Amino acid sequence: QVQLVESGGGLVQAGGSLRLSCVASGIIFNSDVMGWYRRAPGMEQRDLVATITSGGTTNYADSVKGRFAISRDNAKNTAYLQMNSLKPEDTAVYYCNVDSAARPRAFWGQGTQVTVSS
């Protein structure tokens, strides 16, 4: 089992920055990919924001490339999402995720609200 706790969300004006953190507890494998997803208001699905492997390979949604940066501290089992140049359309609940082929299912955090005002 893996427990994920996100923090760092809040209200920010357009153009501002926020840094999200996700602390994972439990057994974390080297094969685990840690990621951030978001659910926009009124939407049911969670969309990919960014992922990072234990080796540091990253992947980003086109909508956040050049503005967001994902990082990971393997020693602390923590992932971060630095969000710059925030836009109102970035408003969403942001969820941390851990998944790998070695696991029967993915694990999710409870989510943290990010609201960007215009």
C-alpha positions as a printed NumPy array, in Angstrom:
array([[  0.   ,   0.   ,   0.   ],
       [  1.045,   3.572,  -0.694],
       [ -0.34 ,   6.697,   0.923],
       [  0.046,  10.036,  -0.827],
       [ -0.393,  13.434,   0.791],
       [ -0.439,  16.562,  -1.35 ],
       [  0.082,  20.107,  -0.147],
       [  0.785,  23.563,  -1.514],
       [ -2.431,  24.429,  -3.274],
       [ -4.192,  27.741,  -2.866],
       [ -5.488,  30.884,  -4.51 ],
       [ -3.174,  32.864,  -6.755],
       [ -3.552,  35.603,  -9.34 ],
       [ -2.897,  34.934, -13.001],
       [  0.813,  35.087, -13.721],
       [  1.684,  33.903, -10.247],
       [  3.383,  30.752,  -9.023],
       [  2.68 ,  27.842,  -6.702],
       [  4.674,  24.8  ,  -5.678],
       [  2.88 ,  21.558,  -4.918],
       [  4.396,  18.747,  -2.88 ],
       [  3.45 ,  15.076,  -2.676],
       [  4.854,  12.884,   0.061],
       [  4.545,   9.138,  -0.444],
       [  4.628,   6.668,   2.416],
       [  4.729,   2.895,   2.182],
       [  6.773,   0.792,  -0.197],
       [  8.042,   2.789,  -3.167],
       [  9.71 ,   0.876,  -6.   ],
       [ 12.419,   2.206,  -8.284],
       [ 10.053,   1.43 , -11.136],
       [  7.361,   3.708,  -9.729],
       [  6.423,   6.695, -11.815],
       [  5.194,   9.643,  -9.772],
       [  2.846,  12.04 , -11.45 ],
       [  0.497,  14.948, -11.164],
       [ -2.978,  14.969, -12.67 ],
       [ -5.748,  17.518, -12.426],
       [ -9.526,  17.637, -12.557],
       [-10.953,  20.897, -13.827],
       [-14.256,  22.261, -12.476],
       [-17.249,  20.435, -13.901],
       [-15.133,  17.681, -15.436],
       [-15.142,  14.042, -14.397],
       [-11.8  ,  12.865, -15.732],
       [ -8.395,  13.598, -14.351],
       [ -5.979,  14.832, -16.993],
       [ -2.251,  14.262, -17.046],
       [ -0.137,  17.24 , -16.012],
       [  3.334,  15.738, -15.632],
       [  5.121,  12.533, -14.659],
       [  8.631,  11.67 , -13.553],
       [ 10.511,   8.397, -13.214],
       [ 12.961,   7.602, -10.437],
       [ 15.714,   8.293, -12.952],
       [ 14.393,  11.773, -13.632],
       [ 12.769,  11.267, -17.025],
       [  9.859,  13.678, -17.313],
       [  6.746,  13.977, -19.42 ],
       [  4.429,  16.988, -19.652],
       [  1.049,  17.833, -21.041],
       [  1.386,  20.281, -23.928],
       [ -0.689,  22.843, -22.046],
       [  1.887,  23.166, -19.254],
       [  5.184,  22.765, -21.121],
       [  7.529,  25.65 , -20.4  ],
       [  5.493,  26.775, -17.369],
       [  5.447,  23.8  , -15.014],
       [  8.353,  21.703, -13.769],
       [  8.108,  18.356, -12.021],
       [ 10.902,  17.104,  -9.783],
       [ 11.443,  14.237,  -7.406],
       [ 13.491,  13.516,  -4.317],
       [ 13.82 ,   9.731,  -4.191],
       [ 15.392,   9.777,  -0.731],
       [ 12.329,  11.556,   0.639],
       [  9.763,   9.768,  -1.58 ],
       [  8.517,  13.214,  -2.532],
       [  7.474,  14.747,  -5.82 ],
       [  7.098,  18.439,  -6.505],
       [  5.305,  20.469,  -9.121],
       [  6.561,  24.01 ,  -9.626],
       [  3.868,  25.965, -11.434],
       [  4.781,  29.318, -12.956],
       [  2.901,  31.766, -15.167],
       [ -0.366,  30.341, -13.918],
       [ -3.509,  30.908, -15.96 ],
       [ -7.178,  30.796, -14.94 ],
       [ -7.531,  27.613, -17.001],
       [ -5.056,  25.922, -14.642],
       [ -7.736,  26.056, -11.957],
       [ -8.376,  22.478, -10.853],
       [ -7.939,  19.937,  -8.109],
       [ -4.435,  18.542,  -8.479],
       [ -3.831,  14.903,  -7.613],
       [ -0.608,  13.035,  -6.978],
       [ -0.269,   9.552,  -8.469],
       [  2.098,   6.603,  -8.093],
       [  2.006,   3.753, -10.59 ],
       [  4.188,   1.159, -12.256],
       [  3.935,  -2.142, -14.092],
       [  4.948,  -3.836, -10.838],
       [  1.729,  -2.761,  -9.141],
       [ -1.796,  -4.146,  -9.619],
       [ -3.226,  -0.635,  -9.43 ],
       [ -2.271,   3.008,  -9.181],
       [ -2.449,   5.019,  -5.981],
       [ -3.891,   8.521,  -5.665],
       [ -3.725,  11.303,  -3.142],
       [ -6.754,  13.189,  -1.855],
       [ -6.061,  16.207,  -4.06 ],
       [ -5.226,  19.845,  -3.446],
       [ -7.197,  22.769,  -4.865],
       [ -5.464,  25.303,  -7.088],
       [ -7.463,  28.384,  -8.018],
       [ -6.094,  31.016, -10.397],
       [ -7.977,  34.301, -10.529],
       [ -7.943,  36.568, -13.564]])
